[in-house]
mmCIF file of C-alpha atoms in Angstrom:
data_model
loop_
_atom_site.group_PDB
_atom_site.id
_atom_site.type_symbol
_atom_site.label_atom_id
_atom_site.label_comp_id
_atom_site.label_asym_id
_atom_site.label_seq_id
_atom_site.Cartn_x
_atom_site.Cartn_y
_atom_site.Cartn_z
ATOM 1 C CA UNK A 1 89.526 102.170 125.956
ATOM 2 C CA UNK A 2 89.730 100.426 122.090
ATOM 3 C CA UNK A 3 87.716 101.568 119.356
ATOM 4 C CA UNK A 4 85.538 99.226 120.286
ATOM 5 C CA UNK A 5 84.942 99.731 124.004
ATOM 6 C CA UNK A 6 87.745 96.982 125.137
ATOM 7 C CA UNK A 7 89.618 98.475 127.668
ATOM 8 C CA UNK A 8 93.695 98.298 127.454
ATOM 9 C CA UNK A 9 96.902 99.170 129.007
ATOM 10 C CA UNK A 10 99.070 102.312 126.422
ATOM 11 C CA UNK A 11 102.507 102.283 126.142
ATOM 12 C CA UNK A 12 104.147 105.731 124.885
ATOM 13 C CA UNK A 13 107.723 105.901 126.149
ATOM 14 C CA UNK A 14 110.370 104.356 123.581
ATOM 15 C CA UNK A 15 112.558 102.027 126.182
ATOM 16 C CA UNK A 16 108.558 100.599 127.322
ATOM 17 C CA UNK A 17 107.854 100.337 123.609
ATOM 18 C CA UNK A 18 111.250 97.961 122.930
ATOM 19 C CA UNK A 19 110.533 95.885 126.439
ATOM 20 C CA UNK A 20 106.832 95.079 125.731
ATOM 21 C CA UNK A 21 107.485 94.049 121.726
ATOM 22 C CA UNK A 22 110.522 92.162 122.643
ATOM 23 C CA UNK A 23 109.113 89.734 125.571
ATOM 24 C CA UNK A 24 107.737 86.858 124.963
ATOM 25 C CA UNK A 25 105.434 87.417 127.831
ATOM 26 C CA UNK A 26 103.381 89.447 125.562
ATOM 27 C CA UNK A 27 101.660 88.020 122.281
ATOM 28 C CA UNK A 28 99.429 89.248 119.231
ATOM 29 C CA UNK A 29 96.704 86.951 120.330
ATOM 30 C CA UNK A 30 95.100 86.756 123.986
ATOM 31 C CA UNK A 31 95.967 83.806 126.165
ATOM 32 C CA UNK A 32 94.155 80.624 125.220
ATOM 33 C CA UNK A 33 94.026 81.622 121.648
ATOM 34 C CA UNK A 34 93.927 78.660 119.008
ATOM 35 C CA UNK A 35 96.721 77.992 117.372
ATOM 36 C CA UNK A 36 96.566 78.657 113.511
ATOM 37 C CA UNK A 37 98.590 78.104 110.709
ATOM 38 C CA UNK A 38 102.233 79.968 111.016
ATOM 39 C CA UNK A 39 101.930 83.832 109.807
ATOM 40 C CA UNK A 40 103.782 86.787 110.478
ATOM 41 C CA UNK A 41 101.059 87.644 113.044
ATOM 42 C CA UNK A 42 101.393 84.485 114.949
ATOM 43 C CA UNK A 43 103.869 83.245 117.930
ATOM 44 C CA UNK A 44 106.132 81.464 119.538
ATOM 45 C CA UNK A 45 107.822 78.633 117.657
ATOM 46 C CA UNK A 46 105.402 78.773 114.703
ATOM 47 C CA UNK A 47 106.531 82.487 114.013
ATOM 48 C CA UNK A 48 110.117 81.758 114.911
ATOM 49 C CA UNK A 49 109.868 78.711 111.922
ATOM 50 C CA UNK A 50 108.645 81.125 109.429
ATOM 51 C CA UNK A 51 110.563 83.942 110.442
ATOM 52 C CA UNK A 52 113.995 81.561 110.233
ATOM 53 C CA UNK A 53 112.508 80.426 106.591
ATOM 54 C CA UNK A 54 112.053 83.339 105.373
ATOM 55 C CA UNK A 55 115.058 84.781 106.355
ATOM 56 C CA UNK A 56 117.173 82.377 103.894
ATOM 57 C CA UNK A 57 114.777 83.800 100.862
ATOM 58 C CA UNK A 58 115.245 87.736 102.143
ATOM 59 C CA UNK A 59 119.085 87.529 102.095
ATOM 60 C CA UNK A 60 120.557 91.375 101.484
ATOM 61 C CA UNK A 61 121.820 89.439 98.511
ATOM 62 C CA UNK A 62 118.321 88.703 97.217
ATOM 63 C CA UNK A 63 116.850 92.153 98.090
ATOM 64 C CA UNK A 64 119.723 93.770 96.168
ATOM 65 C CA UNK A 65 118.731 92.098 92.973
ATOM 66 C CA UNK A 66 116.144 94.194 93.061
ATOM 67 C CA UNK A 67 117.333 97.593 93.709
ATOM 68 C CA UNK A 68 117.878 97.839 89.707
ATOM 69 C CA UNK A 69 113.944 97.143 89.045
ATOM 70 C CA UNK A 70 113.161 99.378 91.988
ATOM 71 C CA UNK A 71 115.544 102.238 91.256
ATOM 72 C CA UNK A 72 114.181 102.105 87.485
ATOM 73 C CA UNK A 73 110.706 102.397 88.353
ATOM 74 C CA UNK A 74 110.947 105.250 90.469
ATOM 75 C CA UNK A 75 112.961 107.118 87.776
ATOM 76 C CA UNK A 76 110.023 106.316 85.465
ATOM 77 C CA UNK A 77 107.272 107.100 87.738
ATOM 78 C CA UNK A 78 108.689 110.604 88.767
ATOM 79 C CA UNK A 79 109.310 111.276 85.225
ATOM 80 C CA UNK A 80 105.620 110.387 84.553
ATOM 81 C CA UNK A 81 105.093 113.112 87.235
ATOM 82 C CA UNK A 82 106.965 115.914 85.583
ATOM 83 C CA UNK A 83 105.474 115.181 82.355
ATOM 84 C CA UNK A 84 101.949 115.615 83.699
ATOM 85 C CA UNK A 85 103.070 118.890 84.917
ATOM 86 C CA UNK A 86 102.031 120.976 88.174
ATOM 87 C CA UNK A 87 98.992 120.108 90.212
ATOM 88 C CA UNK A 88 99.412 116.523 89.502
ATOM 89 C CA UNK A 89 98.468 114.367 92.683
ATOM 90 C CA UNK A 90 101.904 112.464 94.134
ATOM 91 C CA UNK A 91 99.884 109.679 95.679
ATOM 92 C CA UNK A 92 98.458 108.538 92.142
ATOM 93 C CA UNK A 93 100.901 109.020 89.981
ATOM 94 C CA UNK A 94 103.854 107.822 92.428
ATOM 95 C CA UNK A 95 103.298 106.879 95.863
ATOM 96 C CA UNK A 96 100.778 104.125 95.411
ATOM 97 C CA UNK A 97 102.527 102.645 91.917
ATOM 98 C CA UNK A 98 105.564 101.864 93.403
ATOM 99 C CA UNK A 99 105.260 99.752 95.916
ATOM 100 C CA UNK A 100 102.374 98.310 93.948
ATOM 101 C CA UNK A 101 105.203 98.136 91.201
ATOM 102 C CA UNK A 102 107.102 96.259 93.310
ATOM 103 C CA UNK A 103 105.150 93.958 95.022
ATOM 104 C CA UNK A 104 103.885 92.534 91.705
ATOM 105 C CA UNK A 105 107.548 92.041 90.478
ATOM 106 C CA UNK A 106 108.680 90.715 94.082
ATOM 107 C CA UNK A 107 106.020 88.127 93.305
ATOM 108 C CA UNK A 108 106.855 87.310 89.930
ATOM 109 C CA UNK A 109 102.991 88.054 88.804
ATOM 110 C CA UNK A 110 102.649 88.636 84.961
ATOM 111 C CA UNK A 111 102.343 92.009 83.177
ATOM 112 C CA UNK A 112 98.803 90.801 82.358
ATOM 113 C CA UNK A 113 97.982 89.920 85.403
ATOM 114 C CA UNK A 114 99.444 93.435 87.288
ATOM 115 C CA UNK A 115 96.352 96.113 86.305
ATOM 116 C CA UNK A 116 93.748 93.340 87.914
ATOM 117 C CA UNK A 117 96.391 93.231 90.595
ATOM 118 C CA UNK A 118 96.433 96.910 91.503
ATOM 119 C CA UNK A 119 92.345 97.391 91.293
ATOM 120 C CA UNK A 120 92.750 94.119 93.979
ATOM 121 C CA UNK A 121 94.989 95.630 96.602
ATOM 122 C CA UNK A 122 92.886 99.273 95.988
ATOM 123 C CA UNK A 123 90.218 97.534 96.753
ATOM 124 C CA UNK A 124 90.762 95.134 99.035
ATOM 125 C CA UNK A 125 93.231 97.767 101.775
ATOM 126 C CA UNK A 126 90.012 99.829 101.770
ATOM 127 C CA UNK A 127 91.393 103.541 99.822
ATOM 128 C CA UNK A 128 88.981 103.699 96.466
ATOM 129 C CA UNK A 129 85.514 103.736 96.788
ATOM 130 C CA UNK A 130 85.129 104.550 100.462
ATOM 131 C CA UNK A 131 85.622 100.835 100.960
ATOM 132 C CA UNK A 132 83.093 99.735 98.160
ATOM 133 C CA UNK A 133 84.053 95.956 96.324
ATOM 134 C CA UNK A 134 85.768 95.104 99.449
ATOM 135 C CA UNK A 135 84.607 91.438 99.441
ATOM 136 C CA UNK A 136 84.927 91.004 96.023
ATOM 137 C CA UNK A 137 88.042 92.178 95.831
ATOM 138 C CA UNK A 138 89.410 90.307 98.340
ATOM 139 C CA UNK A 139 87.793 87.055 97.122
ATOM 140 C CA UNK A 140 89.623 87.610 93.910
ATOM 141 C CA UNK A 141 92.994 88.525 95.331
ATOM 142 C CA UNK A 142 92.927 85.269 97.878
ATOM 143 C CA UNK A 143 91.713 82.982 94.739
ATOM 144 C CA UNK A 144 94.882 84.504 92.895
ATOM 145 C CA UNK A 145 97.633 83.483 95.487
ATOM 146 C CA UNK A 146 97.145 79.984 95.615
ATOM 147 C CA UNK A 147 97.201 79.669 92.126
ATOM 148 C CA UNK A 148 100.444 82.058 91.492
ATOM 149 C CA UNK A 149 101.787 79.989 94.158
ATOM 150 C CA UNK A 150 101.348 76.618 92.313
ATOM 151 C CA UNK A 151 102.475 77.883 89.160
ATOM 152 C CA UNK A 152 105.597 79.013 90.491
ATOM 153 C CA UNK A 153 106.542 75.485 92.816
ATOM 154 C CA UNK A 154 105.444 74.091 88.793
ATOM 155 C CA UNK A 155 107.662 76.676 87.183
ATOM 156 C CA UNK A 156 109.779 78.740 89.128
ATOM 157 C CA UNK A 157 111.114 82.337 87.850
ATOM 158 C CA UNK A 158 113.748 84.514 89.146
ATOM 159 C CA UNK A 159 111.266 86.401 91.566
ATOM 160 C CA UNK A 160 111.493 86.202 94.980
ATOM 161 C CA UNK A 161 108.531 84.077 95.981
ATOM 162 C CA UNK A 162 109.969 81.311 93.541
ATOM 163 C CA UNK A 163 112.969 81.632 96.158
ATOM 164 C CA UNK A 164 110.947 81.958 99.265
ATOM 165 C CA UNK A 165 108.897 78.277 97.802
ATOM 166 C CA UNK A 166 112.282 76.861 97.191
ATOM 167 C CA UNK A 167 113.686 77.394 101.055
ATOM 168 C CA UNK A 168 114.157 73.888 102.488
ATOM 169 C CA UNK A 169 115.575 73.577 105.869
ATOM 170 C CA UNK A 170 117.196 70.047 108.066
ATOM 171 C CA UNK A 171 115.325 71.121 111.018
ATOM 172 C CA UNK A 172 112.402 73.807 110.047
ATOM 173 C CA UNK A 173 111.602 71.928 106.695
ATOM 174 C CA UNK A 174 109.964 73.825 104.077
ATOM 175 C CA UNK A 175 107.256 76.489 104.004
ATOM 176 C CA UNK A 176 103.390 75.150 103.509
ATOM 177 C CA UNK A 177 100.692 76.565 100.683
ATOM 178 C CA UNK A 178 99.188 77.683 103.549
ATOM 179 C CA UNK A 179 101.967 79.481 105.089
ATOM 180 C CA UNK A 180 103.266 80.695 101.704
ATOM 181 C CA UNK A 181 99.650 82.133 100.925
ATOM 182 C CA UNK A 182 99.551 84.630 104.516
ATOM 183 C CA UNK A 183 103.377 85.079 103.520
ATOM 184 C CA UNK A 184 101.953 86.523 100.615
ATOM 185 C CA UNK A 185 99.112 88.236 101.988
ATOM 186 C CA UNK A 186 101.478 90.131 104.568
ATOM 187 C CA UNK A 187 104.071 91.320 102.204
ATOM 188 C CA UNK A 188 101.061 93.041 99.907
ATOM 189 C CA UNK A 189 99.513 95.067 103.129
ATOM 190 C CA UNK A 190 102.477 95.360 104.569
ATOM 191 C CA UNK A 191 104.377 97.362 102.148
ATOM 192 C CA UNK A 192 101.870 98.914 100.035
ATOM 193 C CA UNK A 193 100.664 101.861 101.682
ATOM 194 C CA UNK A 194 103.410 102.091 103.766
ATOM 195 C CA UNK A 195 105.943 103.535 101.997
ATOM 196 C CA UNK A 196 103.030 105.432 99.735
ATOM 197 C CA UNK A 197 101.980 106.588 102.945
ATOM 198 C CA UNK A 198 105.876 107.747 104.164
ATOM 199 C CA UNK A 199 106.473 109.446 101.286
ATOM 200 C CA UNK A 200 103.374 111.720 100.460
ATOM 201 C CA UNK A 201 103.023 112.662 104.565
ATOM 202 C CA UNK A 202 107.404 112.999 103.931
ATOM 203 C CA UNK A 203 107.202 115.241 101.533
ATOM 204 C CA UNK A 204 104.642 117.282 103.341
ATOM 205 C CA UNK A 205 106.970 117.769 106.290
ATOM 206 C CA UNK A 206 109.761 118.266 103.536
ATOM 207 C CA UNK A 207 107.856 121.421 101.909
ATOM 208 C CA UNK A 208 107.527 123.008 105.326
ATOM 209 C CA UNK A 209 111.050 122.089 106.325
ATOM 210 C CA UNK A 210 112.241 123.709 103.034
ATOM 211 C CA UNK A 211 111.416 121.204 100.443
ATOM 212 C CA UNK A 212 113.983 118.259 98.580
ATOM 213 C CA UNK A 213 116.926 120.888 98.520
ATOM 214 C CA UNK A 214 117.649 120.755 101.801
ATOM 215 C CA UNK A 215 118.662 117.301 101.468
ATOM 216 C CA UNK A 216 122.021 116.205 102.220
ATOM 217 C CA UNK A 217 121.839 112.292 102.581
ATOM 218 C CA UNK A 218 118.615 110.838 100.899
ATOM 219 C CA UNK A 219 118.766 107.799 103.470
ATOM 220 C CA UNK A 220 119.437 110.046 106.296
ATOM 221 C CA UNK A 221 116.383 112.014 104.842
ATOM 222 C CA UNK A 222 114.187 108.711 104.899
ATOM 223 C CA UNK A 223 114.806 107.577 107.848
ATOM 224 C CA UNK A 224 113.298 111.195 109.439
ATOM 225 C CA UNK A 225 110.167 110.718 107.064
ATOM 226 C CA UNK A 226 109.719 106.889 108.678
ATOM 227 C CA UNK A 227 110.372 107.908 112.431
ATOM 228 C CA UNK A 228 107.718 111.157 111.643
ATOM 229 C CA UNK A 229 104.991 109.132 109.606
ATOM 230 C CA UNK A 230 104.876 106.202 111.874
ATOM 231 C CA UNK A 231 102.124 105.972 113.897
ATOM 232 C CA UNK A 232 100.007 107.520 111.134
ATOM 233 C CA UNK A 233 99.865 104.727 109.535
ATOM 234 C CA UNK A 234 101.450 101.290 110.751
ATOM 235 C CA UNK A 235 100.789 101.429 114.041
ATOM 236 C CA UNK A 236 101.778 98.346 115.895
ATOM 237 C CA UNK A 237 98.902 95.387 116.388
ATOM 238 C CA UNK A 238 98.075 95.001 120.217
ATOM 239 C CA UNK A 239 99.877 93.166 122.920
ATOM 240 C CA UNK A 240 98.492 90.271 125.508
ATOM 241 C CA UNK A 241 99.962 89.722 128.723
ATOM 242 C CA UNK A 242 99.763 86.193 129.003
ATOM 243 C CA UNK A 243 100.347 86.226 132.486
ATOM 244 C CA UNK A 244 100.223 88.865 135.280
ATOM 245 C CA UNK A 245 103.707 91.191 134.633
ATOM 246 C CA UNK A 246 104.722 93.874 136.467
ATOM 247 C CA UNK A 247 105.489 96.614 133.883
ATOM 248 C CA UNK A 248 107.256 100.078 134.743
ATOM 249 C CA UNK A 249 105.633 99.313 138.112
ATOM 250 C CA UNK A 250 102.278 98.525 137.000
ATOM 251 C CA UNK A 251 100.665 95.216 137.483
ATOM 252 C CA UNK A 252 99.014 93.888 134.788
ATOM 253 C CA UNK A 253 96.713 90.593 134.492
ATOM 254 C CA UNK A 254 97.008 87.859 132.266
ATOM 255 C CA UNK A 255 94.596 88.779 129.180
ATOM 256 C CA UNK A 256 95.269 92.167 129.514
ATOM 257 C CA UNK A 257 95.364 94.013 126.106
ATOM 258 C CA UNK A 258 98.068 96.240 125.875
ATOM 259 C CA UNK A 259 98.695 99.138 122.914
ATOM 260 C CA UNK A 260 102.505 100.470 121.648
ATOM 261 C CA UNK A 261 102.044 103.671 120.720
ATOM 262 C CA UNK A 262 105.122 103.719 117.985
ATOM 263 C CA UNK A 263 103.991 107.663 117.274
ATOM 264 C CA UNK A 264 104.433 108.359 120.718
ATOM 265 C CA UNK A 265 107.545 106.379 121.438
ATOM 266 C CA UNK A 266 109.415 108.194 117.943
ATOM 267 C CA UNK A 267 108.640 111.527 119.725
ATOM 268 C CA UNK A 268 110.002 110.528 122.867
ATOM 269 C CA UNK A 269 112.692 113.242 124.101
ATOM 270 C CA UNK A 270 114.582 110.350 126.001
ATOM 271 C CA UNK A 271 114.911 108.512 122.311
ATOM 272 C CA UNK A 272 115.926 111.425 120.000
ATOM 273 C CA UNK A 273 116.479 115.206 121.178
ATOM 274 C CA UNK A 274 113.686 117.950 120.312
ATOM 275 C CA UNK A 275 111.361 115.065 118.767
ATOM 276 C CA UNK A 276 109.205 117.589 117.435
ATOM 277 C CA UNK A 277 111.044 119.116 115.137
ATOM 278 C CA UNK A 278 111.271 117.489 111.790
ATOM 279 C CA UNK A 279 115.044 117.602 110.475
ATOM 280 C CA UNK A 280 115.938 115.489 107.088
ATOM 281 C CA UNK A 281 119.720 115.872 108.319
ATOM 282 C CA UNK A 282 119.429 114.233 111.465
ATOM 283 C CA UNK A 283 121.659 111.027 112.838
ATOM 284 C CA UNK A 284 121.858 108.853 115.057
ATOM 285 C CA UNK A 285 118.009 108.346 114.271
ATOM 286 C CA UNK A 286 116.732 105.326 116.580
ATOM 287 C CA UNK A 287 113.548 105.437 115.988
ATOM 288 C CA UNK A 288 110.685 102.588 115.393
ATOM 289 C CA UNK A 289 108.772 102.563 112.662
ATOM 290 C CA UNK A 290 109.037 99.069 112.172
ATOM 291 C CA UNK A 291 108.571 97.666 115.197
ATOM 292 C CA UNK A 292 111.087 95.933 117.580
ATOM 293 C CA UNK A 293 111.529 92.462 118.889
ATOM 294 C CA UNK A 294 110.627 88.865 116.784
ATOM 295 C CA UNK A 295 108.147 90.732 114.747
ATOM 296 C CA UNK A 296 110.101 93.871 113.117
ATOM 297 C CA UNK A 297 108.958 94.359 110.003
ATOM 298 C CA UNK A 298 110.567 91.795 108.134
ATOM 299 C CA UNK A 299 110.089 93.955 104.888
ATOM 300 C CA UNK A 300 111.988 96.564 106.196
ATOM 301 C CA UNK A 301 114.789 96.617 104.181
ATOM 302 C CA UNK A 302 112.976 96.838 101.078
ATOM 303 C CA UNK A 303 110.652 99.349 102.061
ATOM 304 C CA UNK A 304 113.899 101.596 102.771
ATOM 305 C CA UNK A 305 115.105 100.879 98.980
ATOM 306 C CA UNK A 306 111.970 101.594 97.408
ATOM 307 C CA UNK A 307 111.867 105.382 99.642
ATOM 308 C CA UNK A 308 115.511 106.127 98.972
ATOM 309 C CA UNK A 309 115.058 105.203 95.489
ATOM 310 C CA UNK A 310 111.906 107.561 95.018
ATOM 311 C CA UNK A 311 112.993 110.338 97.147
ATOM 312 C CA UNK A 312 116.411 110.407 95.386
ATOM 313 C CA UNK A 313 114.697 110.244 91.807
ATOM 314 C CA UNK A 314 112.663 113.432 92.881
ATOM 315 C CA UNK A 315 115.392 115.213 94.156
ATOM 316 C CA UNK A 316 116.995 114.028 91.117
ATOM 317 C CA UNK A 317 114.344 115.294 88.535
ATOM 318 C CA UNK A 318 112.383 117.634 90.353
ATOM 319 C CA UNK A 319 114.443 119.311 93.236
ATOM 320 C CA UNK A 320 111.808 122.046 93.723
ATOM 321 C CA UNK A 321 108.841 119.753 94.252
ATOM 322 C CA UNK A 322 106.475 120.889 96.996
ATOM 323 C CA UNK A 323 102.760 120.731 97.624
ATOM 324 C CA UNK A 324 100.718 122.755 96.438
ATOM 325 C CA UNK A 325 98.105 123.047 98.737
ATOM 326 C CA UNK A 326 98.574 123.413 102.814
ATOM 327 C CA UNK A 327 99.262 120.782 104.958
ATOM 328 C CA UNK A 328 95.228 121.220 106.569
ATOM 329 C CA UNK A 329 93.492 121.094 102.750
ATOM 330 C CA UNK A 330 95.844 118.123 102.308
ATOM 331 C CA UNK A 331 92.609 115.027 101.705
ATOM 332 C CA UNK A 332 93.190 111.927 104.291
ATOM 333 C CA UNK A 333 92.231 108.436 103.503
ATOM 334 C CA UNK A 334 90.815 107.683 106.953
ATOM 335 C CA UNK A 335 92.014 104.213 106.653
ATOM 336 C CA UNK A 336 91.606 102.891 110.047
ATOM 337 C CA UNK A 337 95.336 100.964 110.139
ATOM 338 C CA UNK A 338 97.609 102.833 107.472
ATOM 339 C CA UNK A 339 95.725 106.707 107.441
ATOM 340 C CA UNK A 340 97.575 108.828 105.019
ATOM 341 C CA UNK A 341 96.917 111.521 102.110
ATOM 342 C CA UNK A 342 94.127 110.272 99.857
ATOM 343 C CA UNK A 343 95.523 112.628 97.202
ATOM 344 C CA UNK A 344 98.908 115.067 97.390
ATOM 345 C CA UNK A 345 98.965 117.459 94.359
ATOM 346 C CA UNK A 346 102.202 118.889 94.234
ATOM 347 C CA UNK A 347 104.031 122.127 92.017
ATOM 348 C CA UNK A 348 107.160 122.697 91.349
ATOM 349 C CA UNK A 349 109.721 125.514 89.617
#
């Protein structure tokens, strides 16, 4: 059973996990569902569109412009860190502001407008307050968008939402306000407390595993700090069979609901030998913590600079960080879709 009494179908092992988010037989909304306007959360030929849009904006080209902005601000933030001294909290000072960081410069939003930003996206994904301001918040941040967005189709900038308005296609034509605004939307929540999320419950496994020295490869290192925080937070929305399937031998109705269990499926023994062990050395490392199929995480790629940028500025500047309380006083948000460590004070010698 759901969290709300529903009752659905889980899927744990990591081949199941690939099949069920990469057939089109099963959907993000039930059969008979409405049609909407084209999101990252939507199907079928309307996702396809935007996904193929997109695509020409988030080039490797594109996303590499901004490794100098991201690789910068991490050096900055962690340096903040050290200056504060020992017992600062990790989350505050550097977890959250980066992608935050970011984000804002992704979008091209002004320096004047970035401090209402932040309070907005606090706010609005539910981690200050207990959930308090929610609605105003997010009435705020959706009255933004559309008008960022029309001020950059007036006057575009060298951000990458002035490229993303720009994409014009022969055949998929060109992305909508509407589309652009749940484009925008998306690539707030879906990278914010993500990677503040994989690198506060990272460096937690890190200080029992023997802390930032014991890093060879910093991207090796990241990629064991994604396959161990996912299913923490970023869990993967549910599945609809929209017509009876027979899966792994089970028949399943149309309508049925059906959960990927990405936490599960990254600890499978079948995916990656002794799952449970958390090694910042280890490769070949399959795993899935952003998804599979048409709707991996098309933010991936950035989400891996900004982590290999901050985790290589710490073992950069501070090479003994660890926290500096144990893993069971550690504080948890509670957030219902991206859980993670409210606060993470950390030492260092």
């Amino acid at each position: 059973m759901t969290a709300d009494g529903q009752p659905a179908w889980v899927v744990v092992g990591a081949a199941l996990a690939r099949q069920v988010l990469s057939d089109a037989r099963f959907t993000m909304a039930p059969p008979g569902t409405p049609e909407g306007p084209a999101s990252l959360l939507s199907d079928g030929a309307p996702h396809a569109r935007l996904r193929r849009l997109l695509s020409r904006a988030f080039t490797p080209r594109n996303l590499e412009r901004l490794r100098p902005a991201i690789t910068t601000l991490a050096g900055e933030l962690v340096a903040e860190l050290r200056e504060r001294g020992p017992g600062s909290d990790l989350v505050s000072i550097v977890g959250r502001p980066l992608p935050l960081g970011v984000t804002s410069h992704m979008l091209g939003i002004s320096v004047t407008d970035r401090e209402r930003f932040y309070t907005w996206a606090d706010a609005a994904s539910g981690i200050t307050g207990g959930g308090e301001g929610f609605e105003q918040a997010w009435g705020e941040l959706t009255a933004y968008f559309p008008s960022l967005i029309a001020a950059k189709r007036a006057d575009p900038g060298p951000d990458l939402l002035s490229e993303v308005i720009a994409v014009r296609d022969a055949d998929d034509g060109r992305l909508s306000d509407d589309e652009l605004f749940t484009t925008a939307i998306s690539l707030v929540f879906g990278g914010y407390l993500t990677v503040a999320n994989t690198l506060s419950i990272g460096v937690v496994h890190l200080g029992e595993a023997g802390g930032l020295t014991r890093i060879e490869d910093v991207p090796t290192a990241v990629e064991e700090m994604l396959r161990y925080s996912a299913g923490l937070h970023g869990e993967a929305f549910a599945r609809y069979a929209q017509t009876d399937i027979d899966l792994d031998g089970v028949r399943l109705a149309a309508g049925d609901q059906v959960l990927v269990r990405l936490e599960a499926a990254n600890q499978d023994p079948d995916l990656i030998p002794d799952p449970a062990r958390f090694d910042p050395a280890r490769t070949p490392n399959p795993h899935l913590a952003f998804g599979h199929g048409p709707h991996h995480c098309i933010g991936a790629a950035l989400g891996r600079m900004e982590l290999v940028a901050v985790v290589g500025a710490l073992a950069e500047q501070l090479p003994g960080l660890r926290p500096a309380c144990a893993p069971e006083d550690v504080p948890w948000t509670g957030n219902p879709l991206d859980n993670g460590p409210a606060s993470l004070p950390v030492t260092w010698s």
